[in-house]
CSV table of C-alpha atoms and ligand atoms in Angstrom, one decimal:
chain,number,residue,atom,x,y,z
K,1,MET,CA,-45.5,25.0,-11.3
K,2,THR,CA,-46.2,24.7,-7.0
K,3,ASP,CA,-45.0,27.7,-5.6
K,4,LEU,CA,-42.0,25.3,-4.1
K,5,GLN,CA,-40.6,24.1,-7.5
K,6,ALA,CA,-40.9,28.3,-8.7
K,7,LEU,CA,-39.3,28.7,-5.7
K,8,PHE,CA,-36.0,26.6,-5.9
K,9,GLU,CA,-35.6,27.1,-9.3
K,10,ARG,CA,-35.5,31.3,-8.6
K,11,ALA,CA,-33.1,30.0,-6.3
K,12,ALA,CA,-30.7,28.0,-8.7
K,13,GLN,CA,-31.5,30.2,-11.3
K,14,GLU,CA,-30.0,33.4,-9.0
K,15,ALA,CA,-26.6,30.6,-8.0
K,16,ALA,CA,-26.1,29.8,-12.0
K,17,ASP,CA,-26.4,33.9,-12.5
K,18,PHE,CA,-23.6,34.5,-9.6
K,19,ARG,CA,-21.1,31.9,-11.0
K,20,ALA,CA,-21.8,33.0,-14.6
K,21,SER,CA,-20.8,36.8,-13.2
K,22,LEU,CA,-17.7,35.7,-11.6
K,23,ASP,CA,-15.1,36.4,-14.6
K,24,GLY,CA,-16.7,39.8,-15.1
K,25,ARG,CA,-17.2,41.4,-11.7
K,26,PRO,CA,-14.8,42.1,-9.1
K,27,VAL,CA,-13.0,39.6,-7.5
K,28,GLN,CA,-13.4,41.6,-3.9
K,29,ALA,CA,-17.1,42.1,-2.8
K,30,PRO,CA,-18.7,45.5,-3.7
K,31,ALA,CA,-20.0,45.7,0.0
K,32,ASP,CA,-18.2,45.0,3.1
K,33,LYS,CA,-20.2,43.2,6.1
K,34,ALA,CA,-21.2,46.6,7.8
K,35,GLU,CA,-23.3,47.4,4.2
K,36,VAL,CA,-24.6,44.0,4.2
K,37,ARG,CA,-25.7,43.8,7.9
K,38,SER,CA,-27.4,46.9,7.8
K,39,ARG,CA,-29.3,45.4,4.6
K,40,LEU,CA,-30.0,42.2,6.0
K,41,ALA,CA,-30.8,43.9,9.6
K,42,VAL,CA,-35.0,44.1,8.7
K,43,PRO,CA,-37.4,43.8,11.7
K,44,LEU,CA,-37.7,40.7,13.3
K,45,PRO,CA,-41.6,39.6,12.0
K,46,ALA,CA,-44.5,39.1,13.9
K,47,GLY,CA,-45.0,36.4,11.9
K,48,PRO,CA,-45.0,34.5,8.5
K,49,ARG,CA,-44.0,35.6,5.5
K,50,ASP,CA,-44.3,35.0,1.6
K,51,PRO,CA,-41.6,32.3,0.8
K,52,SER,CA,-40.5,33.9,-2.5
K,53,GLU,CA,-40.6,37.3,-0.8
K,54,VAL,CA,-38.1,36.3,1.6
K,55,VAL,CA,-35.9,34.8,-0.8
K,56,GLU,CA,-35.9,37.6,-3.0
K,57,GLN,CA,-34.8,39.8,-0.3
K,58,LEU,CA,-32.1,37.6,0.9
K,59,ILE,CA,-30.9,37.5,-2.5
K,60,ASP,CA,-31.1,41.4,-2.7
K,61,ALA,CA,-29.4,41.8,0.1
K,62,ALA,CA,-26.4,39.4,0.2
K,63,GLN,CA,-25.7,40.3,-3.5
K,64,PRO,CA,-23.2,43.0,-3.0
K,65,GLY,CA,-21.3,41.5,0.1
K,66,LEU,CA,-20.8,38.2,-2.1
K,67,MET,CA,-16.7,37.2,-2.8
K,68,GLY,CA,-16.3,36.1,-5.9
K,69,THR,CA,-14.3,32.7,-4.4
K,70,PRO,CA,-15.8,30.6,-7.1
K,71,GLY,CA,-14.3,32.4,-10.0
K,72,PRO,CA,-11.1,31.8,-11.9
K,73,ARG,CA,-8.8,34.5,-10.1
K,74,TYR,CA,-9.6,34.3,-6.6
K,75,PHE,CA,-5.7,33.1,-5.4
K,76,GLY,CA,-6.5,33.8,-1.3
K,77,PHE,CA,-6.1,31.5,1.5
K,78,VAL,CA,-6.5,28.2,-0.3
K,79,ILE,CA,-10.2,27.9,-1.6
K,80,GLY,CA,-10.9,25.9,-4.0
K,81,GLY,CA,-13.7,26.6,-6.6
K,82,ALA,CA,-16.7,24.3,-7.2
K,83,LEU,CA,-17.6,21.7,-9.7
K,84,PRO,CA,-20.5,22.6,-11.9
K,85,ALA,CA,-22.1,18.9,-10.9
K,86,ALA,CA,-20.8,18.9,-7.5
K,87,SER,CA,-22.3,22.0,-7.0
K,88,ALA,CA,-25.8,20.7,-8.4
K,89,ALA,CA,-25.3,17.9,-6.2
K,90,ASP,CA,-24.6,19.9,-3.2
K,91,ILE,CA,-28.2,21.6,-4.3
K,92,LEU,CA,-30.1,18.0,-4.0
K,93,ALA,CA,-28.6,17.4,-0.5
K,94,VAL,CA,-29.9,20.7,0.4
K,95,GLY,CA,-33.5,20.1,-1.3
K,96,TRP,CA,-33.5,16.3,0.0
K,97,ASP,CA,-32.8,17.3,3.1
K,98,GLN,CA,-31.5,14.2,4.6
K,99,CYS,CA,-29.5,14.0,7.7
K,100,ALA,CA,-26.3,11.6,7.1
K,101,PHE,CA,-26.3,10.0,10.0
K,102,ASN,CA,-26.6,6.2,9.6
K,103,GLY,CA,-27.8,4.2,6.0
K,104,HIS,CA,-30.8,3.4,8.4
K,105,LEU,CA,-31.6,6.9,8.2
K,106,ALA,CA,-30.8,7.8,4.9
K,107,PRO,CA,-29.4,5.0,3.0
K,108,ALA,CA,-28.9,7.0,0.2
K,109,ALA,CA,-26.6,9.7,1.6
K,110,ALA,CA,-24.8,7.1,3.4
K,111,ALA,CA,-24.3,5.2,0.6
K,112,ALA,CA,-22.8,8.0,-1.5
K,113,GLU,CA,-20.2,8.7,1.0
K,114,GLU,CA,-19.3,4.5,1.1
K,115,VAL,CA,-19.4,4.7,-3.0
K,116,ALA,CA,-17.0,8.4,-2.7
K,117,GLY,CA,-15.0,7.4,0.1
K,118,GLY,CA,-13.4,4.4,-1.7
K,119,TRP,CA,-12.7,6.3,-4.0
K,120,LEU,CA,-11.2,10.0,-2.5
K,121,LYS,CA,-8.9,6.5,-1.0
K,122,ASP,CA,-7.9,5.2,-4.2
K,123,LEU,CA,-7.4,8.5,-5.4
K,124,LEU,CA,-5.0,9.6,-2.4
K,125,GLY,CA,-3.2,6.3,-2.6
K,126,LEU,CA,-4.6,5.4,1.1
K,127,PRO,CA,-5.1,1.5,1.4
K,128,GLU,CA,-8.4,0.0,0.6
K,129,SER,CA,-9.1,-0.4,4.4
K,130,VAL,CA,-8.3,2.4,6.0
K,131,GLY,CA,-11.9,4.2,7.3
K,132,VAL,CA,-13.0,7.4,6.4
K,133,GLY,CA,-15.8,9.7,7.9
K,134,PHE,CA,-17.1,12.8,5.6
K,135,VAL,CA,-16.5,16.3,7.9
K,136,THR,CA,-16.2,19.9,7.8
K,137,GLY,CA,-13.2,20.2,6.7
K,138,ALA,CA,-9.2,19.2,7.5
K,139,GLN,CA,-9.9,21.4,11.3
K,140,ALA,CA,-12.3,18.5,12.1
K,141,ALA,CA,-9.9,15.7,10.3
K,142,ASN,CA,-7.5,16.7,12.7
K,143,THR,CA,-9.8,16.3,15.4
K,144,VAL,CA,-10.7,13.2,14.3
K,145,GLY,CA,-7.2,11.6,13.2
K,146,LEU,CA,-5.9,13.4,17.1
K,147,ALA,CA,-9.1,11.1,19.4
K,148,ALA,CA,-8.3,8.3,17.5
K,149,ALA,CA,-4.0,8.5,18.3
K,150,ARG,CA,-5.3,9.6,21.9
K,151,HIS,CA,-7.8,6.4,21.9
K,152,HIS,CA,-4.9,4.3,20.5
K,153,LEU,CA,-2.1,5.2,22.7
K,154,LEU,CA,-3.2,5.0,26.1
K,155,ARG,CA,-5.1,1.8,25.1
K,156,GLN,CA,-1.8,0.6,24.5
K,157,VAL,CA,-0.7,1.5,28.0
K,158,GLY,CA,-4.0,0.4,29.8
K,159,TRP,CA,-6.1,3.6,29.9
K,160,ASP,CA,-9.7,3.8,29.1
K,161,VAL,CA,-9.8,7.4,27.3
K,162,GLU,CA,-13.7,7.0,26.5
K,163,ARG,CA,-14.3,6.1,29.7
K,164,SER,CA,-12.3,7.5,32.5
K,165,GLY,CA,-11.2,10.6,30.3
K,166,LEU,CA,-7.8,12.5,30.7
K,167,ALA,CA,-7.3,13.1,34.7
K,168,GLY,CA,-5.1,10.7,36.3
K,169,ALA,CA,-4.0,9.9,32.8
K,170,PRO,CA,-0.5,9.0,31.1
K,171,ARG,CA,0.4,12.0,29.6
K,172,LEU,CA,0.5,12.0,25.7
K,173,ARG,CA,3.8,13.6,24.1
K,174,ALA,CA,2.3,15.7,20.7
K,175,LEU,CA,5.6,16.7,18.6
K,176,ALA,CA,4.8,18.8,15.0
K,177,GLY,CA,6.5,20.9,12.8
K,178,ALA,CA,7.2,24.8,14.1
K,179,GLU,CA,5.3,25.4,10.6
K,180,ARG,CA,1.9,23.0,11.1
K,181,HIS,CA,-1.7,24.4,10.7
K,182,ALA,CA,-3.1,26.3,13.6
K,183,THR,CA,-5.3,24.1,13.5
K,184,ILE,CA,-3.4,21.2,14.9
K,185,ASP,CA,-2.7,23.0,18.1
K,186,ARG,CA,-7.1,23.7,18.5
K,187,SER,CA,-7.2,20.4,18.3
K,188,LEU,CA,-4.8,19.2,20.8
K,189,ARG,CA,-6.4,21.6,23.3
K,190,LEU,CA,-10.1,20.8,22.2
K,191,LEU,CA,-8.9,16.9,22.5
K,192,GLY,CA,-7.9,18.2,26.2
K,193,LEU,CA,-4.0,17.2,25.4
K,194,GLY,CA,-3.3,21.0,25.8
K,195,SER,CA,-1.2,23.8,23.3
K,196,ASP,CA,1.5,22.6,26.5
K,197,ALA,CA,2.0,19.1,24.6
K,198,LEU,CA,3.7,20.3,21.9
K,199,GLU,CA,7.1,19.9,21.1
K,200,ALA,CA,7.9,21.8,18.0
K,201,VAL,CA,10.2,20.3,16.1
K,202,THR,CA,12.8,21.6,13.7
K,203,VAL,CA,11.5,22.4,10.2
K,204,ASP,CA,13.5,23.7,7.2
K,205,ALA,CA,14.3,26.3,4.6
K,206,GLN,CA,10.6,25.8,3.0
K,207,GLY,CA,8.9,25.0,6.1
K,208,ALA,CA,9.0,21.0,6.0
K,209,ILE,CA,9.9,19.0,8.7
K,210,ASP,CA,13.6,18.3,9.5
K,211,THR,CA,13.3,14.7,10.6
K,212,ASP,CA,17.1,14.4,11.9
K,213,ASP,CA,15.1,17.3,14.7
K,214,LEU,CA,12.3,14.8,14.5
K,215,ARG,CA,14.8,11.2,15.7
K,216,ARG,CA,16.5,14.2,18.5
K,217,VAL,CA,12.6,15.1,20.1
K,218,LEU,CA,11.5,11.9,19.8
K,219,SER,CA,14.9,10.5,21.3
K,220,ALA,CA,15.1,12.9,24.0
K,221,GLY,CA,11.8,12.5,25.5
K,222,SER,CA,12.5,8.8,26.3
K,223,THR,CA,13.5,7.7,29.7
K,224,GLY,CA,14.1,3.8,29.5
K,225,GLU,CA,10.9,3.7,27.6
K,226,ASP,CA,9.1,6.2,25.3
K,227,ARG,CA,6.0,8.1,26.4
K,228,PRO,CA,3.0,7.6,24.2
K,229,SER,CA,3.5,10.1,21.5
K,230,VAL,CA,1.1,11.5,18.7
K,231,VAL,CA,3.6,12.3,15.4
K,232,CYS,CA,2.1,15.7,12.8
K,233,LEU,CA,3.5,16.2,9.6
K,234,GLN,CA,2.0,17.8,7.0
K,235,ALA,CA,1.9,17.7,3.4
K,236,GLY,CA,0.9,21.0,2.5
K,237,ASN,CA,2.0,23.6,4.2
K,238,VAL,CA,-0.1,26.9,3.7
K,239,ASN,CA,2.6,29.2,2.6
K,240,THR,CA,4.9,27.3,1.0
K,241,GLY,CA,3.6,24.2,-0.7
K,242,ALA,CA,5.9,22.1,0.8
K,243,VAL,CA,5.3,18.2,1.9
K,244,ASP,CA,7.5,16.5,4.6
K,245,ASP,CA,9.1,13.8,3.9
K,246,LEU,CA,6.2,11.7,5.2
K,247,ARG,CA,8.9,8.3,4.6
K,248,THR,CA,11.4,9.0,6.4
K,249,ALA,CA,9.9,10.9,9.2
K,250,ILE,CA,6.9,8.0,9.4
K,251,THR,CA,9.3,5.8,9.9
K,252,VAL,CA,11.5,7.9,12.4
K,253,ALA,CA,8.2,7.9,14.0
K,254,HIS,CA,6.8,4.4,14.6
K,255,ASP,CA,10.8,3.1,15.5
K,256,HIS,CA,9.0,5.2,18.2
K,257,GLY,CA,5.8,3.8,18.1
K,258,ALA,CA,4.3,6.7,17.7
K,259,TRP,CA,1.2,7.7,16.1
K,260,VAL,CA,1.0,9.5,12.7
K,261,HIS,CA,-1.1,11.9,11.8
K,262,VAL,CA,-0.8,13.5,8.4
K,263,ASP,CA,-2.3,16.9,8.3
K,264,GLY,CA,-3.0,16.7,4.1
K,265,ALA,CA,-6.0,19.6,4.0
K,266,PHE,CA,-5.0,20.2,0.0
K,267,GLY,CA,-1.2,18.6,-0.4
K,268,LEU,CA,-2.3,15.2,0.2
K,269,TRP,CA,-4.3,16.2,-3.4
K,270,ALA,CA,-0.5,15.6,-4.6
K,271,ALA,CA,-1.5,11.8,-4.3
K,272,ALA,CA,-3.6,11.9,-7.7
K,273,SER,CA,-1.5,13.1,-10.1
K,274,PRO,CA,1.1,10.7,-11.6
K,275,SER,CA,3.6,13.7,-11.7
K,276,LEU,CA,3.1,14.7,-8.3
K,277,ARG,CA,3.3,11.7,-6.6
K,278,HIS,CA,6.2,11.7,-5.6
K,279,LEU,CA,5.9,14.6,-3.3
K,280,VAL,CA,3.5,11.9,-0.8
K,281,ASP,CA,5.7,9.4,-0.7
K,282,GLY,CA,5.0,7.3,2.0
K,283,VAL,CA,2.0,8.7,3.1
K,284,GLU,CA,0.3,5.6,3.7
K,285,LEU,CA,2.5,4.4,5.8
K,286,ALA,CA,0.7,6.7,8.3
K,287,ASP,CA,-1.9,6.3,11.4
K,288,SER,CA,-4.3,9.0,10.6
K,289,TRP,CA,-5.2,11.1,7.7
K,290,GLY,CA,-7.0,14.7,6.8
K,291,CYS,CA,-8.0,15.8,3.5
K,292,ASP,CA,-10.4,18.7,2.0
K,293,GLY,CA,-12.9,18.0,-0.3
K,294,HIS,CA,-13.6,22.2,-0.8
K,295,LYS,CA,-10.0,22.8,-1.2
K,296,TRP,CA,-8.3,21.0,-4.0
K,297,LEU,CA,-11.5,18.5,-5.1
K,298,ASN,CA,-13.5,21.8,-5.5
K,299,VAL,CA,-16.4,21.2,-4.2
K,300,PRO,CA,-18.6,24.1,-2.5
K,301,TYR,CA,-18.1,24.0,0.9
K,302,ASP,CA,-18.6,22.8,3.4
K,303,SER,CA,-16.9,19.4,2.9
K,304,GLY,CA,-13.6,17.4,4.8
K,305,PHE,CA,-12.5,13.9,5.2
K,306,ALA,CA,-10.9,12.0,8.6
K,307,PHE,CA,-8.9,8.6,7.3
K,308,CYS,CA,-7.5,6.2,9.9
K,309,SER,CA,-5.9,3.4,8.8
K,310,ARG,CA,-7.6,1.4,11.7
K,311,PRO,CA,-11.5,1.8,11.2
K,312,ASP,CA,-12.1,-0.4,14.9
K,313,VAL,CA,-10.0,2.7,16.1
K,314,GLN,CA,-11.5,5.3,15.0
K,315,THR,CA,-15.0,4.0,15.7
K,316,ALA,CA,-14.1,3.2,19.2
K,317,ALA,CA,-12.8,7.6,19.6
K,318,MET,CA,-15.6,9.1,18.2
K,319,SER,CA,-19.0,6.6,18.5
K,320,TYR,CA,-21.7,6.4,20.8
K,321,THR,CA,-25.0,4.1,21.0
K,322,ALA,CA,-28.2,5.5,22.7
K,323,SER,CA,-31.3,3.3,23.1
K,324,TYR,CA,-32.7,5.1,20.5
K,325,LEU,CA,-30.6,4.2,17.2
K,326,THR,CA,-32.3,1.4,15.8
K,327,GLY,CA,-29.9,0.6,13.2
K,328,SER,CA,-26.8,1.1,14.6
K,329,GLY,CA,-25.4,-1.3,17.1
K,330,ALA,CA,-24.9,-3.7,14.2
K,331,GLU,CA,-22.7,-2.2,11.6
K,332,PRO,CA,-20.7,1.8,12.2
K,333,GLY,CA,-22.8,4.1,10.4
K,334,ALA,CA,-21.7,7.2,8.9
K,335,ALA,CA,-21.5,9.3,12.0
K,336,ASP,CA,-19.5,6.3,13.5
K,337,TYR,CA,-16.3,7.8,11.9
K,338,THR,CA,-17.2,11.6,13.1
K,339,ALA,CA,-17.8,14.0,15.7
K,340,GLU,CA,-21.4,14.9,14.6
K,341,SER,CA,-24.4,13.1,14.9
K,342,SER,CA,-27.0,14.7,12.7
K,343,ARG,CA,-24.9,15.6,9.7
K,344,ARG,CA,-25.5,17.4,6.4
K,345,ALA,CA,-25.5,14.0,3.3
K,346,ARG,CA,-21.7,15.5,2.2
K,347,GLY,CA,-20.8,12.2,0.0
K,348,PHE,CA,-24.1,13.6,-2.7
K,349,ALA,CA,-21.0,16.1,-4.6
K,350,VAL,CA,-17.8,14.2,-3.3
K,351,TRP,CA,-19.5,11.3,-5.6
K,352,ALA,CA,-20.7,14.1,-8.3
K,353,ALA,CA,-17.2,15.5,-8.6
K,354,VAL,CA,-15.2,12.7,-8.8
K,355,GLN,CA,-17.4,11.4,-11.4
K,356,GLU,CA,-17.1,14.7,-13.4
K,357,LEU,CA,-13.5,14.8,-13.8
K,358,GLY,CA,-12.6,11.2,-13.5
K,359,ARG,CA,-8.6,10.2,-12.6
K,360,GLN,CA,-7.6,11.8,-14.9
K,361,GLY,CA,-9.9,15.3,-14.7
K,362,ILE,CA,-8.3,15.2,-11.2
K,363,ALA,CA,-4.5,15.1,-12.2
K,364,ASP,CA,-5.3,17.6,-14.5
K,365,LEU,CA,-6.9,20.2,-12.3
K,366,ILE,CA,-3.9,19.3,-10.0
K,367,ASP,CA,-0.9,19.9,-12.5
K,368,ARG,CA,-2.7,22.5,-13.8
K,369,CYS,CA,-3.4,24.6,-10.4
K,370,CYS,CA,0.9,23.8,-10.2
K,371,ASP,CA,1.6,24.8,-13.7
K,372,HIS,CA,-0.4,28.3,-13.2
K,373,ALA,CA,1.7,28.7,-10.0
K,374,ARG,CA,4.6,28.2,-11.4
K,375,ARG,CA,3.6,31.0,-14.1
K,376,PHE,CA,2.8,33.3,-11.4
K,377,ALA,CA,6.7,32.4,-9.5
K,378,ASP,CA,7.9,32.6,-13.5
K,379,ALA,CA,6.3,36.1,-14.3
K,380,LEU,CA,6.5,38.1,-11.6
K,381,SER,CA,10.5,37.2,-10.4
K,382,ALA,CA,10.8,38.4,-14.3
K,383,ALA,CA,9.3,41.3,-13.4
K,384,GLY,CA,12.2,42.1,-10.8
K,385,LEU,CA,10.2,40.9,-7.7
K,386,GLU,CA,10.9,38.7,-5.1
K,387,VAL,CA,9.4,34.3,-5.0
K,388,VAL,CA,10.6,33.7,-1.9
K,389,ASN,CA,9.7,29.7,-2.3
K,390,ASP,CA,10.1,26.9,-4.0
K,391,VAL,CA,7.2,26.8,-6.2
K,392,VAL,CA,6.7,22.9,-5.4
K,393,LEU,CA,3.2,22.7,-5.3
K,394,ASN,CA,0.5,25.5,-5.5
K,395,GLN,CA,1.7,28.5,-3.4
K,396,VAL,CA,3.8,31.5,-4.1
K,397,LEU,CA,5.4,34.0,-1.7
K,398,VAL,CA,5.9,37.1,-3.2
K,399,GLY,CA,7.9,39.8,-1.1
K,400,PHE,CA,8.0,43.7,-2.5
K,401,GLY,CA,11.5,44.1,-1.7
K,402,GLY,CA,13.9,44.4,1.1
K,403,GLN,CA,12.9,44.0,4.2
K,404,GLY,CA,11.5,45.3,8.3
K,405,ALA,CA,8.6,47.4,8.9
K,406,GLU,CA,8.7,49.4,6.0
K,407,ALA,CA,8.8,46.9,3.4
K,408,ASP,CA,5.7,45.0,5.3
K,409,ARG,CA,3.5,48.4,5.2
K,410,ARG,CA,4.3,48.5,1.4
K,411,THR,CA,3.6,45.0,1.0
K,412,ASP,CA,0.3,45.6,2.7
K,413,ALA,CA,-0.5,48.5,0.3
K,414,VAL,CA,-0.1,46.6,-2.6
K,415,ILE,CA,-2.4,43.7,-1.1
K,416,ALA,CA,-4.7,46.5,-0.3
K,417,ARG,CA,-4.7,47.7,-3.7
K,418,ILE,CA,-4.7,44.3,-5.6
K,419,GLN,CA,-7.9,43.7,-3.5
K,420,GLN,CA,-9.4,47.2,-4.5
K,421,ASP,CA,-8.7,46.6,-7.8
K,422,GLY,CA,-10.7,43.5,-8.2
K,423,THR,CA,-8.8,42.1,-11.1
K,424,ALA,CA,-7.3,39.3,-8.3
K,425,TRP,CA,-7.3,38.4,-4.9
K,426,MET,CA,-4.6,37.4,-3.5
K,427,GLY,CA,-4.1,37.9,0.8
K,428,GLY,CA,-1.0,38.2,2.9
K,429,THR,CA,0.8,36.5,5.5
K,430,THR,CA,3.9,37.0,7.7
K,431,TRP,CA,6.0,34.0,7.0
K,432,ARG,CA,9.9,33.9,9.3
K,433,GLY,CA,9.0,37.8,10.4
K,434,ARG,CA,8.2,39.3,7.0
K,435,ARG,CA,4.9,40.2,5.6
K,436,LEU,CA,4.8,38.9,2.4
K,437,MET,CA,2.1,38.0,-0.4
K,438,ARG,CA,0.6,34.9,-0.8
K,439,ILE,CA,-0.8,33.3,-3.7
K,440,ALA,CA,-2.9,30.1,-3.6
K,441,VAL,CA,-4.1,28.3,-7.2
K,442,SER,CA,-7.0,25.7,-6.6
K,443,ASN,CA,-9.6,26.3,-8.8
K,444,HIS,CA,-11.1,24.3,-11.4
K,445,LEU,CA,-11.5,27.4,-14.2
K,446,THR,CA,-8.5,29.5,-13.7
K,447,THR,CA,-6.7,29.6,-17.0
K,448,THR,CA,-3.6,30.8,-18.0
K,449,ALA,CA,-4.5,34.2,-19.3
K,450,ASP,CA,-6.5,34.7,-15.8
K,451,ILE,CA,-2.7,34.2,-14.5
K,452,ASP,CA,-1.5,36.7,-16.7
K,453,VAL,CA,-3.8,39.4,-16.1
K,454,SER,CA,-3.3,38.7,-12.8
K,455,VAL,CA,-0.2,39.0,-12.9
K,456,GLU,CA,-0.4,42.5,-14.5
K,457,ALA,CA,-3.0,43.6,-11.9
K,458,VAL,CA,0.2,42.7,-8.9
K,459,LEU,CA,2.5,45.1,-11.3
K,460,ARG,CA,0.1,47.8,-11.5
K,461,ALA,CA,-0.5,47.4,-8.1
K,462,ALA,CA,3.6,47.8,-7.0
K,463,ARG,CA,4.1,50.2,-9.6
K,464,GLY,CA,1.2,52.8,-8.3
K,465,LEU,CA,3.3,52.7,-4.9
K,466,THR,CA,6.4,52.8,-6.0
K,467,ASP,CA,6.1,55.5,-8.2
Y,1,LIG,C1,-6.9,24.7,5.4
Y,1,LIG,C2,-6.3,23.9,6.4
Y,1,LIG,C3,-6.8,23.5,7.7
Y,1,LIG,C4,-8.1,24.2,8.0
Y,1,LIG,O1,-9.0,23.3,7.1
Y,1,LIG,P1,-10.7,23.6,7.0
Y,1,LIG,O2,-11.3,22.8,5.8
Y,1,LIG,O3,-10.6,25.0,7.2
Y,1,LIG,O4,-11.4,22.8,8.1
Y,1,LIG,C5,-5.6,22.0,8.2
Y,1,LIG,N1,-4.5,21.8,7.5
Y,1,LIG,C6,-4.2,22.9,7.0
Y,1,LIG,C7,-2.8,22.3,6.2
Y,1,LIG,C8,-5.0,23.3,5.8
Y,1,LIG,O5,-4.5,24.6,4.1
């Protein structure tokens, strides 16, 4: 066995051991950042070292600071898991070290993105003609979608934003629900539209956009002729899981000539489940979409998708050429659909995830997570806790009694206890002025038994504080 083989096998073995340990080890990492930092902060060596020693030292130092995020009882943020074949495919992507700029530089990487991209459109109910770029996550995907919007809307009024920039350009309007994801604001900032361009539209009790208010805000802005507008909709509110009424909202927006971008980081996956597809009814009518692979598809970090109804608009907004880029130009390459040039070969892991689960397996994964969320909600409310949201997807918001500063403090204390306990990991959120515990179920490994022991852990933590 060569040294490289031994080294790779050691790394793969360590990764597999870590995964195998997840069910039994505390979800919260035993060591905090400061501790791991002090272990990693060895002197910068004067010269080369033995690679296997370096790897052993890294494993030793990093291990105690690893979170159980890929494990079955991590319910913080919306984190997803990592499917076996998808994880192995990502190990290959690193080992193969391909630069997925285009099909000339990396034929296999580009082909995998093309094929997997086709399957994604099929699974997510998007038209076959849609353009797709593989990106780091929904943040990047939102940026690509909104860049396409900016290109298209300004082009329509005779302004070439790629050439002329925004100085002197007609001002675009950006409308989004009051409970949009904060990445929308950052994307608008990065694109030079500024957060002041954002006009917040009222949302309903669950945080979904109020389509009457959307109509009102769009109309209020029209002075004879509508100003070019982009409307950002959401499939999957990070707190409640609520999905906007996409069909109505898109129709209203299109009546006003607006571009519609849907942030569907995790919620777009409802489309892959026959029993939940109704939640995203009409999603195919939008103009661009952002979605994650690393959340609900359970592809390892990082993996996201930027879709655009018009590939020509997407590439007009994103691509560039240079004299040394032989093989590009004739046909847009992978990087022409994203904001990156040199890119990790993300297509292999997505290809593997979709093959590993198949259409039915993906539908089952989505359904199962939602069933688990329901089970959490039922058990916690049966125990007297307050479930604050309508559990329509995989998100559950839990209150620990009362409102105000004292209740907020108690909620944070319960959450801290749960995290210390190590059985499960839930995070906190402030929603409608109130501290709440937030549960997101998005991992293929999670079983009903995991939900039941996690409910026990929550009740234990809550009791410990009220006794
Ligand atoms: C997670 C999330 C994002 C950001 O996605 P990243 O994968 O972190 O880039 C955007 N929107 C929503 C609704 C999300 O849940």
